[in-house]
Amino acid sequence: MSGPILVIGAAGRLGAAIVEAFADRPVVAHTRSSLDITDSGAVLRTVAAAAPAVVINCAAFNYVDAAETNPGEALGVNALAVRSMARAAESSGATFMHYGTDFVFDGDAAQPYVEDDSPAPRSVYAASKLLGEWFALDVPRGYVLRVESLFGASRGWTGRSGTLDGIIGSLERGDPTRVFTDRVVSPSYAPDVALATRHLIDSGAAPGVYHCVNSGQATWYAVAEECVRLLGIPARLEPITLESAPLPATRPRFCALSNAKLAASGFSMPTWQEALQRWVAARGGRAGTLQ
Ligand SMILES: NC(=O)c1ccc[n+]([C@@H]2O[C@H](COP(=O)([O-])OP(=O)(O)OC[C@H]3O[C@@H](n4cnc5c(N)ncnc54)[C@H](OP(=O)(O)O)[C@@H]3O)[C@@H](O)[C@H]2O)c1
């Protein structure tokens, strides 16, 4: 492989994990302050200047509810900018790695979604991410890793909070913590997603869509209970349902994803419980003493 790894969106939760996972290789990392991905000319110039072997895009507009009233920005960042980056990667002869979401599905399934299941987005955010997937896959060496409920931020993280950041932070403060009992998820630990990305690049696995979540599935309530167990602190969990806590954007009820295709390519994702334990330990929580 000749040429560096170009990481775009390097200041995000996943972007930081990707930069760390490739620390032993030449990396060119851009954050929003050095590259606005909605500037297609800048994208083309930046990619050409780096002459990368691989372009990894971690930048996205992830404000699911705000996207409902701001579809222009969601589509600009999650879809049109992906087209610019994919095309720029192709013209430089680089592989293009991009990240999708479980939200492309309607959430009406009863068993984990596989890559061939038909998407049916139910929110502006979900539709913008699906369009981005299509643009990413429209180049010969395009990969989309669908991730879900991404976690892995360090303590004191100042970027956008994810659901698990919110749960852990609330538990640590001793606040009552409201969690859904009727949303089923397969969370993705950012460092594991970064290693899976590395595997796909290095193994020569076929381009296309891969579900990249930690193994297993659980309701948010069960995930929160596991956080409480690992932290070893008293907690006040308050069960809520999707119906009792309406949000501007529709959430899929059942979002478990099967990672069997990734496993068949030679990379097994650890269970979400094991990943959660590593995260709590890395943040300096109680689980660190259980190792
Ligand atoms: N987080 C989740 O639960 C989740 C779930 C499913 C899929 N995903 C996908 O996983 C990938 C990584 O997500 P993440 O949680 O790591 O994201 P994140 O922490 O929200 O980071 C996204 C980064 O993109 C940057 N960005 C936004 N607009 C930009 C622009 N116009 N130009 C350049 N940079 C821009 C943001 O900068 P600012 O902070 O300055 O805005 C931020 O640093 C994304 O594709 C996301 O859609 C995430």
Coordinates of C-alpha atoms and ligand atoms in Angstrom, one line a residue:
M1 CA 0.0 0.0 0.0
S2 CA 1.6 3.3 -1.0
G3 CA 0.5 6.6 0.3
P4 CA -0.8 7.7 3.7
I5 CA -4.2 7.1 5.3
L6 CA -6.2 10.3 5.0
V7 CA -8.6 10.7 7.9
I8 CA -11.4 13.3 7.5
G9 CA -13.4 14.3 10.6
A10 CA -10.5 13.3 12.8
A11 CA -11.8 15.3 15.8
G12 CA -15.0 13.2 16.2
R13 CA -15.5 10.2 18.4
L14 CA -14.7 7.7 15.7
G15 CA -12.2 9.9 13.9
A16 CA -10.0 10.0 17.1
A17 CA -10.1 6.2 17.4
I18 CA -9.2 5.8 13.8
V19 CA -6.2 8.1 14.1
E20 CA -5.1 6.1 17.1
A21 CA -5.6 2.7 15.4
F22 CA -3.3 3.8 12.5
A23 CA -0.6 5.4 14.7
D24 CA 2.0 3.1 13.3
R25 CA 1.4 4.3 9.7
P26 CA 1.6 7.6 7.9
V27 CA -1.6 9.4 8.6
V28 CA -2.8 12.8 7.3
A29 CA -5.7 13.9 9.6
H30 CA -8.1 16.7 8.9
T31 CA -10.7 18.2 11.3
R32 CA -13.4 20.7 10.3
S33 CA -11.0 23.6 10.9
S34 CA -8.7 22.4 8.2
L35 CA -11.3 20.9 5.8
D36 CA -15.0 21.7 5.4
I37 CA -16.3 18.7 3.6
T38 CA -19.1 20.6 2.0
D39 CA -16.5 22.6 0.0
S40 CA -16.1 20.2 -2.9
G41 CA -13.2 22.1 -4.4
A42 CA -11.3 22.0 -1.1
V43 CA -12.1 18.2 -0.8
L44 CA -10.6 17.6 -4.3
R45 CA -7.5 19.7 -3.6
T46 CA -7.0 18.1 -0.1
V47 CA -7.3 14.6 -1.4
A48 CA -5.0 15.2 -4.4
A49 CA -2.4 16.9 -2.2
A50 CA -2.3 13.9 0.2
A51 CA -2.1 11.3 -2.5
P52 CA -3.5 8.8 -0.1
A53 CA -3.9 5.0 -0.4
V54 CA -7.1 5.2 1.6
V55 CA -9.5 8.0 2.5
I56 CA -11.5 7.4 5.7
N57 CA -14.4 9.7 6.2
C58 CA -15.5 10.0 9.9
A59 CA -17.2 13.4 9.5
A60 CA -21.0 13.6 9.6
F61 CA -24.0 15.6 10.7
N62 CA -25.3 13.4 13.5
Y63 CA -27.9 15.6 15.1
V64 CA -30.8 13.3 14.5
D65 CA -33.5 15.5 15.8
A66 CA -32.1 18.8 14.4
A67 CA -31.9 17.2 11.0
E68 CA -35.8 17.2 10.9
T69 CA -35.8 21.0 10.7
N70 CA -32.4 21.4 9.0
P71 CA -32.5 18.9 6.1
G72 CA -30.3 21.0 3.9
E73 CA -27.3 20.7 6.3
A74 CA -27.9 17.0 6.9
L75 CA -28.1 16.3 3.2
G76 CA -25.1 18.5 2.5
V77 CA -22.8 16.9 5.0
N78 CA -24.1 13.3 5.0
A79 CA -24.8 12.9 1.3
L80 CA -23.4 15.5 -1.1
A81 CA -20.1 15.8 0.7
V82 CA -19.7 12.0 0.6
R83 CA -20.1 12.1 -3.1
S84 CA -17.3 14.7 -3.3
M85 CA -15.0 12.6 -1.1
A86 CA -15.8 9.3 -2.9
R87 CA -15.1 10.9 -6.3
A88 CA -11.9 12.6 -5.0
A89 CA -10.7 9.3 -3.6
E90 CA -11.4 7.5 -6.9
S91 CA -9.6 10.2 -9.0
S92 CA -6.5 9.7 -6.7
G93 CA -6.7 5.9 -7.0
A94 CA -7.6 5.6 -3.3
T95 CA -9.9 3.3 -1.4
F96 CA -12.8 5.1 0.2
M97 CA -14.1 4.1 3.7
H98 CA -17.3 5.6 5.0
Y99 CA -19.7 4.9 7.9
G100 CA -23.4 4.3 7.8
T101 CA -26.1 3.8 10.4
D102 CA -28.7 1.3 11.6
F103 CA -31.2 4.1 11.2
V104 CA -31.5 3.3 7.5
F105 CA -33.8 0.5 8.6
D106 CA -37.4 0.9 9.8
G107 CA -36.9 -1.1 13.0
D108 CA -39.8 -3.4 12.4
A109 CA -37.7 -6.5 12.2
A110 CA -37.7 -9.3 14.7
Q111 CA -34.2 -10.5 14.0
P112 CA -30.9 -8.7 13.4
Y113 CA -30.7 -6.9 10.1
V114 CA -28.2 -8.2 7.5
E115 CA -26.6 -6.1 4.8
D116 CA -29.0 -7.2 2.1
D117 CA -32.2 -6.2 4.0
S118 CA -34.0 -3.3 2.3
P119 CA -33.4 0.1 3.9
A120 CA -36.5 2.1 4.8
P121 CA -35.4 5.3 6.5
R122 CA -37.9 7.1 8.7
S123 CA -36.2 10.4 9.4
V124 CA -34.4 13.1 7.5
Y125 CA -31.1 12.0 9.2
A126 CA -31.6 8.4 8.2
A127 CA -32.5 9.4 4.6
S128 CA -29.4 11.6 4.3
K129 CA -27.2 8.8 5.6
L130 CA -28.7 6.3 3.1
L131 CA -28.0 8.7 0.2
G132 CA -24.4 9.0 1.5
E133 CA -24.1 5.2 1.5
W134 CA -25.2 5.1 -2.2
F135 CA -22.6 7.8 -3.1
A136 CA -19.9 6.0 -1.2
L137 CA -20.7 2.7 -2.9
D138 CA -20.8 4.4 -6.3
V139 CA -17.0 4.2 -6.6
P140 CA -15.1 1.0 -7.4
R141 CA -13.3 0.8 -4.0
G142 CA -16.0 2.1 -1.7
Y143 CA -16.8 0.6 1.7
V144 CA -19.6 1.4 4.1
L145 CA -19.4 0.2 7.6
R146 CA -22.8 0.6 9.3
V147 CA -22.2 1.4 13.0
E148 CA -24.7 2.0 15.7
S149 CA -24.9 3.8 19.1
L150 CA -21.2 4.6 18.8
F151 CA -19.4 4.9 22.1
G152 CA -15.8 5.2 23.2
A153 CA -15.3 8.8 24.2
S154 CA -12.8 9.5 26.9
R155 CA -13.8 11.1 30.2
G156 CA -14.1 14.8 29.7
W157 CA -14.9 14.5 26.0
T158 CA -16.0 17.8 24.6
G159 CA -17.5 16.6 21.3
R160 CA -21.1 15.7 20.6
S161 CA -22.5 13.4 23.3
G162 CA -23.7 9.9 22.3
T163 CA -26.5 8.0 24.1
L164 CA -24.0 5.9 26.1
D165 CA -22.0 9.0 27.1
G166 CA -25.3 10.4 28.4
I167 CA -26.2 7.3 30.3
I168 CA -22.7 6.9 31.9
G169 CA -22.5 10.7 32.7
S170 CA -25.9 10.7 34.3
L171 CA -25.1 7.5 36.4
E172 CA -21.8 9.0 37.5
R173 CA -23.5 12.2 38.7
G174 CA -26.1 10.1 40.6
D175 CA -28.9 11.6 38.5
P176 CA -32.1 9.6 37.8
T177 CA -31.4 8.1 34.4
R178 CA -34.2 7.6 31.9
V179 CA -33.7 4.7 29.4
F180 CA -35.8 3.0 26.8
T181 CA -37.1 -0.4 27.5
D182 CA -38.4 -0.9 24.0
R183 CA -35.4 0.0 21.8
V184 CA -33.1 -2.9 20.9
V185 CA -29.6 -2.0 19.9
S186 CA -26.2 -3.5 19.1
P187 CA -23.8 -0.8 20.2
S188 CA -20.4 -0.2 18.5
Y189 CA -17.2 0.6 20.4
A190 CA -15.2 3.1 18.4
P191 CA -11.8 1.4 18.9
D192 CA -13.3 -1.9 17.7
V193 CA -14.8 -0.2 14.7
A194 CA -11.3 1.3 14.0
L195 CA -9.7 -2.2 14.1
A196 CA -12.4 -3.6 11.8
T197 CA -11.7 -0.7 9.4
R198 CA -8.0 -1.6 9.5
H199 CA -8.9 -5.3 8.8
L200 CA -11.0 -4.5 5.8
I201 CA -8.3 -2.3 4.3
D202 CA -5.5 -4.8 4.9
S203 CA -7.3 -8.0 4.1
G204 CA -8.4 -7.0 0.6
A205 CA -12.1 -7.9 1.6
A206 CA -14.5 -7.1 -1.2
P207 CA -15.8 -3.5 -1.3
G208 CA -19.4 -3.0 -0.2
V209 CA -21.5 -2.7 3.0
Y210 CA -20.5 -4.3 6.2
H211 CA -22.4 -4.2 9.5
C212 CA -19.9 -3.2 12.2
V213 CA -21.4 -3.5 15.7
N214 CA -20.3 -5.3 18.8
S215 CA -21.8 -8.8 19.0
G216 CA -25.1 -9.3 20.6
Q217 CA -28.1 -7.1 21.2
A218 CA -29.9 -5.6 24.2
T219 CA -32.5 -3.0 25.1
W220 CA -31.1 0.3 26.2
Y221 CA -32.4 -0.5 29.6
A222 CA -30.2 -3.7 29.7
V223 CA -27.2 -1.8 28.5
A224 CA -27.7 0.8 31.3
E225 CA -28.0 -2.0 33.8
E226 CA -24.7 -3.4 32.6
C227 CA -23.2 0.1 33.0
V228 CA -24.4 0.2 36.6
R229 CA -22.9 -3.2 37.3
L230 CA -19.5 -2.2 35.8
L231 CA -19.4 1.1 37.6
G232 CA -20.5 -0.5 40.8
I233 CA -22.4 2.6 42.0
P234 CA -26.0 3.0 43.2
A235 CA -28.2 4.1 40.4
R236 CA -31.7 5.3 39.7
L237 CA -32.8 3.9 36.3
E238 CA -36.1 5.1 35.1
P239 CA -37.7 2.9 32.4
I240 CA -39.4 4.8 29.6
T241 CA -40.9 3.7 26.2
L242 CA -40.7 5.3 22.8
E243 CA -44.4 6.2 23.1
S244 CA -44.0 7.9 26.4
A245 CA -41.1 10.0 25.3
P246 CA -41.8 11.3 21.8
L247 CA -38.8 12.9 20.0
P248 CA -38.8 15.0 16.8
A249 CA -37.2 12.2 14.7
T250 CA -38.6 8.7 14.6
R251 CA -36.3 6.1 16.0
P252 CA -36.3 2.5 14.8
R253 CA -37.6 0.3 17.6
F254 CA -35.4 -2.8 16.8
C255 CA -32.0 -2.0 15.5
A256 CA -29.9 -5.1 16.1
L257 CA -27.5 -5.7 13.2
S258 CA -25.9 -9.0 12.3
N259 CA -22.1 -8.7 11.9
A260 CA -21.8 -12.2 10.3
K261 CA -20.6 -10.8 7.0
L262 CA -17.7 -9.0 8.8
A263 CA -16.9 -12.2 10.7
A264 CA -16.9 -14.2 7.5
S265 CA -14.3 -11.7 6.1
G266 CA -12.1 -12.7 9.1
F267 CA -12.9 -10.1 11.8
S268 CA -15.0 -11.0 14.8
M269 CA -16.4 -8.2 16.9
P270 CA -16.2 -8.7 20.6
T271 CA -19.5 -8.8 22.6
W272 CA -21.0 -5.4 23.6
Q273 CA -20.6 -6.4 27.3
E274 CA -16.8 -7.0 26.8
A275 CA -16.5 -3.8 24.9
L276 CA -18.4 -1.8 27.5
Q277 CA -16.1 -3.2 30.2
R278 CA -13.0 -2.1 28.3
W279 CA -14.5 1.4 27.8
V280 CA -15.4 1.8 31.5
A281 CA -11.9 0.6 32.4
A282 CA -10.3 3.0 29.9
R283 CA -12.3 5.9 31.4
G284 CA -10.9 5.1 34.8
G285 CA -14.2 3.6 36.1
R286 CA -14.7 0.7 38.5
A287 CA -14.4 -1.9 35.8
G288 CA -10.7 -1.1 35.6
T289 CA -10.2 -2.9 38.9
L290 CA -12.1 -6.0 37.7
Q291 CA -9.6 -6.9 34.9
Ligands
LIG1 N1 -22.5 8.4 17.1 C1 -23.4 7.5 16.8 O1 -24.1 6.9 17.7 C2 -23.5 7.0 15.4 C3 -24.5 6.0 15.1 C4 -24.6 5.5 13.8 C5 -23.7 6.0 12.8 N2 -22.7 6.9 13.1 C6 -21.8 7.3 12.1 O2 -20.5 7.1 12.5 C7 -19.6 8.1 11.9 C8 -18.8 8.7 13.0 O3 -19.6 9.3 14.0 P1 -19.1 10.0 15.3 O4 -20.1 9.7 16.4 O5 -17.7 9.7 15.5 O6 -19.3 11.5 14.9 P2 -19.0 12.9 15.8 O7 -18.4 12.5 17.0 O8 -20.3 13.6 15.7 O9 -18.0 13.6 14.8 C9 -18.3 14.1 13.6 C10 -17.3 15.1 13.2 O10 -17.6 15.6 11.9 C11 -17.4 17.0 11.9 N3 -18.1 17.7 10.9 C12 -19.4 18.0 10.8 N4 -19.6 18.7 9.7 C13 -18.5 18.9 9.1 C14 -18.1 19.6 7.9 N5 -19.0 20.2 7.1 N6 -16.8 19.5 7.5 C15 -15.9 18.9 8.3 N7 -16.2 18.2 9.4 C16 -17.5 18.2 9.8 C17 -17.8 17.4 13.3 O11 -17.2 18.6 13.6 P3 -18.0 19.6 14.6 O12 -17.9 18.9 16.0 O13 -17.3 20.9 14.5 O14 -19.4 19.7 14.2 C18 -17.2 16.2 14.1 O15 -15.9 16.5 14.5 C19 -20.5 9.0 11.2 O16 -20.6 8.7 9.8 C20 -21.8 8.8 11.9 O17 -22.9 9.2 11.1 C21 -22.6 7.4 14.4

